[in-house]
Amino acid sequence: MPDGKGVMQKSNGDYYEGTFKNGLKHGFGWEKFTNGDFYKGQYINGLPEGIGEYNWKDGASYKGDFKQGLRNGYGL
């Protein structure tokens, strides 16, 4: 189980670079998804949590608070 800084590439092509704790994304990092979306910000226990920025491939973006992977408690 990785701890500290590292890189993870999933079999579907999603790519994460940042910090890990007990094998989960935890702390600051960024993630590029195969669908063209991009997230940069805080993670807790593998999910976006705290301040972050999500950019959709169509150019739309959201900067703000995330809780358990959702923006302000709502879906992405």
XYZ file of N, CA and C in Angstrom:
228
model
N 0.838 -1.183 0.000
C 0.000 0.000 0.000
C 0.879 1.241 0.000
N 0.758 2.055 -1.055
C 1.625 3.235 -1.100
C 1.228 4.311 -0.089
N 2.230 4.965 0.461
C 2.078 6.143 1.309
C 3.043 7.195 0.784
N 2.622 8.466 0.821
C 3.473 9.540 0.337
C 3.156 9.867 -1.111
N 4.094 10.537 -1.773
C 3.891 10.959 -3.154
C 4.018 9.782 -4.102
N 3.200 9.822 -5.168
C 3.264 8.753 -6.146
C 2.376 9.020 -7.342
N 2.322 8.022 -8.202
C 1.558 8.074 -9.446
C 0.749 6.799 -9.544
N -0.476 6.916 -10.081
C -1.312 5.745 -10.306
C -1.981 5.889 -11.661
N -1.875 4.855 -12.471
C -2.612 4.824 -13.732
C -3.507 3.595 -13.720
N -4.807 3.840 -13.868
C -5.773 2.750 -13.865
C -5.768 2.049 -15.210
N -6.304 0.853 -15.254
C -6.346 0.085 -16.498
C -7.196 0.781 -17.568
N -8.136 1.645 -17.149
C -8.958 2.365 -18.124
C -8.265 3.608 -18.666
N -7.067 3.931 -18.163
C -6.298 5.066 -18.649
C -6.353 6.291 -17.755
N -7.243 6.337 -16.758
C -7.273 7.462 -15.824
C -5.914 7.554 -15.137
N -5.429 8.781 -14.920
C -4.091 9.005 -14.389
C -4.163 9.942 -13.186
N -3.520 9.559 -12.079
C -3.465 10.376 -10.862
C -2.017 10.571 -10.452
N -1.719 11.796 -10.042
C -0.407 12.099 -9.484
C -0.615 12.932 -8.228
N -0.065 12.477 -7.116
C -0.241 13.200 -5.861
C 0.169 12.350 -4.680
N -0.486 12.587 -3.556
C -0.126 11.871 -2.336
C -1.133 10.767 -2.025
N -0.615 9.757 -1.331
C -1.399 8.587 -0.943
C -1.282 8.368 0.559
N -2.307 7.756 1.120
C -2.273 7.293 2.511
C -3.008 5.960 2.537
N -2.345 4.932 3.020
C -2.908 3.579 3.067
C -3.424 3.119 1.700
N -2.715 3.510 0.643
C -3.069 3.074 -0.705
C -4.163 3.878 -1.379
N -4.701 4.903 -0.707
C -5.762 5.732 -1.276
C -5.243 7.133 -1.573
N -5.835 7.791 -2.571
C -5.518 9.192 -2.834
C -5.878 9.970 -1.575
N -4.917 10.741 -1.056
C -5.138 11.437 0.216
C -4.163 12.611 0.287
N -4.693 13.814 0.432
C -3.867 15.014 0.399
C -4.076 15.710 -0.931
N -3.047 16.379 -1.421
C -3.180 17.119 -2.684
C -2.765 16.258 -3.869
N -3.511 16.400 -4.972
C -3.159 15.704 -6.195
C -3.978 16.195 -7.371
N -3.684 15.642 -8.510
C -4.464 15.949 -9.709
C -4.731 14.663 -10.475
N -5.842 14.678 -11.212
C -6.282 13.469 -11.908
C -6.813 13.846 -13.285
N -6.336 13.134 -14.294
C -6.819 13.314 -15.666
C -7.573 12.054 -16.056
N -8.800 12.236 -16.483
C -9.672 11.118 -16.837
C -9.642 10.881 -18.341
N -9.853 9.654 -18.749
C -9.809 9.315 -20.169
C -10.895 10.016 -20.971
N -11.957 10.478 -20.314
C -13.005 11.195 -21.038
C -12.635 12.656 -21.297
N -11.443 13.087 -20.843
C -10.974 14.450 -21.069
C -11.173 15.386 -19.888
N -11.890 14.962 -18.848
C -12.083 15.783 -17.660
C -10.801 15.792 -16.816
N -10.697 16.794 -15.920
C -9.495 16.973 -15.113
C -9.893 17.508 -13.739
N -9.299 16.958 -12.674
C -9.524 17.454 -11.312
C -8.182 17.734 -10.652
N -8.115 18.851 -9.929
C -6.922 19.191 -9.156
C -7.392 19.715 -7.808
N -6.881 19.133 -6.718
C -7.262 19.607 -5.396
C -7.005 18.586 -4.315
N -7.766 18.701 -3.247
C -7.606 17.859 -2.074
C -8.411 16.563 -2.196
N -7.841 15.506 -1.639
C -8.499 14.197 -1.554
C -8.448 13.724 -0.105
N -9.484 13.021 0.310
C -9.472 12.303 1.583
C -10.051 10.917 1.327
N -9.299 9.903 1.723
C -9.724 8.502 1.562
C -10.173 8.173 0.136
N -9.439 8.693 -0.851
C -9.678 8.336 -2.241
C -10.659 9.212 -2.994
N -11.317 10.152 -2.311
C -12.331 10.988 -2.956
C -11.979 12.466 -2.836
N -12.386 13.288 -3.831
C -12.207 14.727 -3.676
C -12.930 15.221 -2.412
N -12.198 15.973 -1.603
C -12.750 16.465 -0.331
C -12.004 17.748 0.022
N -12.744 18.828 0.219
C -12.133 20.116 0.506
C -12.125 20.974 -0.750
N -11.128 21.829 -0.872
C -11.050 22.766 -1.998
C -10.441 22.071 -3.216
N -11.094 22.259 -4.358
C -10.590 21.678 -5.594
C -11.181 22.361 -6.808
N -10.703 21.938 -7.955
C -11.182 22.465 -9.228
C -11.414 21.305 -10.188
N -12.619 21.251 -10.746
C -12.964 20.215 -11.715
C -13.204 20.904 -13.053
N -12.535 20.416 -14.102
C -12.688 20.954 -15.451
C -13.216 19.867 -16.366
N -14.341 20.149 -16.998
C -14.908 19.224 -17.968
C -14.273 19.455 -19.322
N -14.259 18.436 -20.164
C -13.614 18.534 -21.470
C -14.276 19.583 -22.362
N -15.532 19.932 -22.093
C -16.227 20.929 -22.916
C -15.878 22.367 -22.530
N -14.997 22.542 -21.527
C -14.562 23.875 -21.118
C -15.233 24.393 -19.860
N -16.313 23.776 -19.413
C -16.962 24.175 -18.163
C -16.058 23.803 -16.994
N -16.179 24.555 -15.897
C -15.359 24.242 -14.731
C -16.091 24.628 -13.454
N -15.637 24.025 -12.357
C -16.145 24.328 -11.023
C -14.957 24.449 -10.088
N -14.865 25.560 -9.363
C -13.867 25.745 -8.315
C -14.620 25.919 -7.016
N -14.255 25.137 -6.021
C -14.921 25.285 -4.745
C -14.769 24.072 -3.858
N -15.787 23.863 -3.048
C -15.758 22.842 -2.013
C -16.298 21.502 -2.520
N -15.610 20.439 -2.155
C -16.043 19.075 -2.456
C -16.242 18.328 -1.150
N -17.220 17.445 -1.136
C -17.461 16.605 0.041
C -17.750 15.193 -0.446
N -16.929 14.248 -0.036
C -17.052 12.835 -0.411
C -17.213 12.664 -1.925
N -16.403 13.400 -2.683
C -16.394 13.267 -4.137
C -17.427 14.087 -4.868
N -18.258 14.818 -4.147
C -19.322 15.611 -4.777
C -19.062 17.098 -4.558
N -19.440 17.941 -5.509
C -19.272 19.380 -5.341
C -20.434 19.921 -4.512
N -20.106 20.529 -3.401
C -21.107 21.084 -2.485
C -22.226 20.084 -2.180
N -21.913 18.805 -2.155
C -22.919 17.793 -1.848
C -23.750 17.349 -3.035
N -23.455 17.894 -4.223
C -24.191 17.530 -5.435
C -23.245 16.815 -6.389
N -23.807 16.085 -7.321
C -22.988 15.328 -8.276
C -22.171 16.216 -9.179
N -21.190 15.619 -9.829
C -20.392 16.350 -10.792
C -21.183 16.426 -12.063
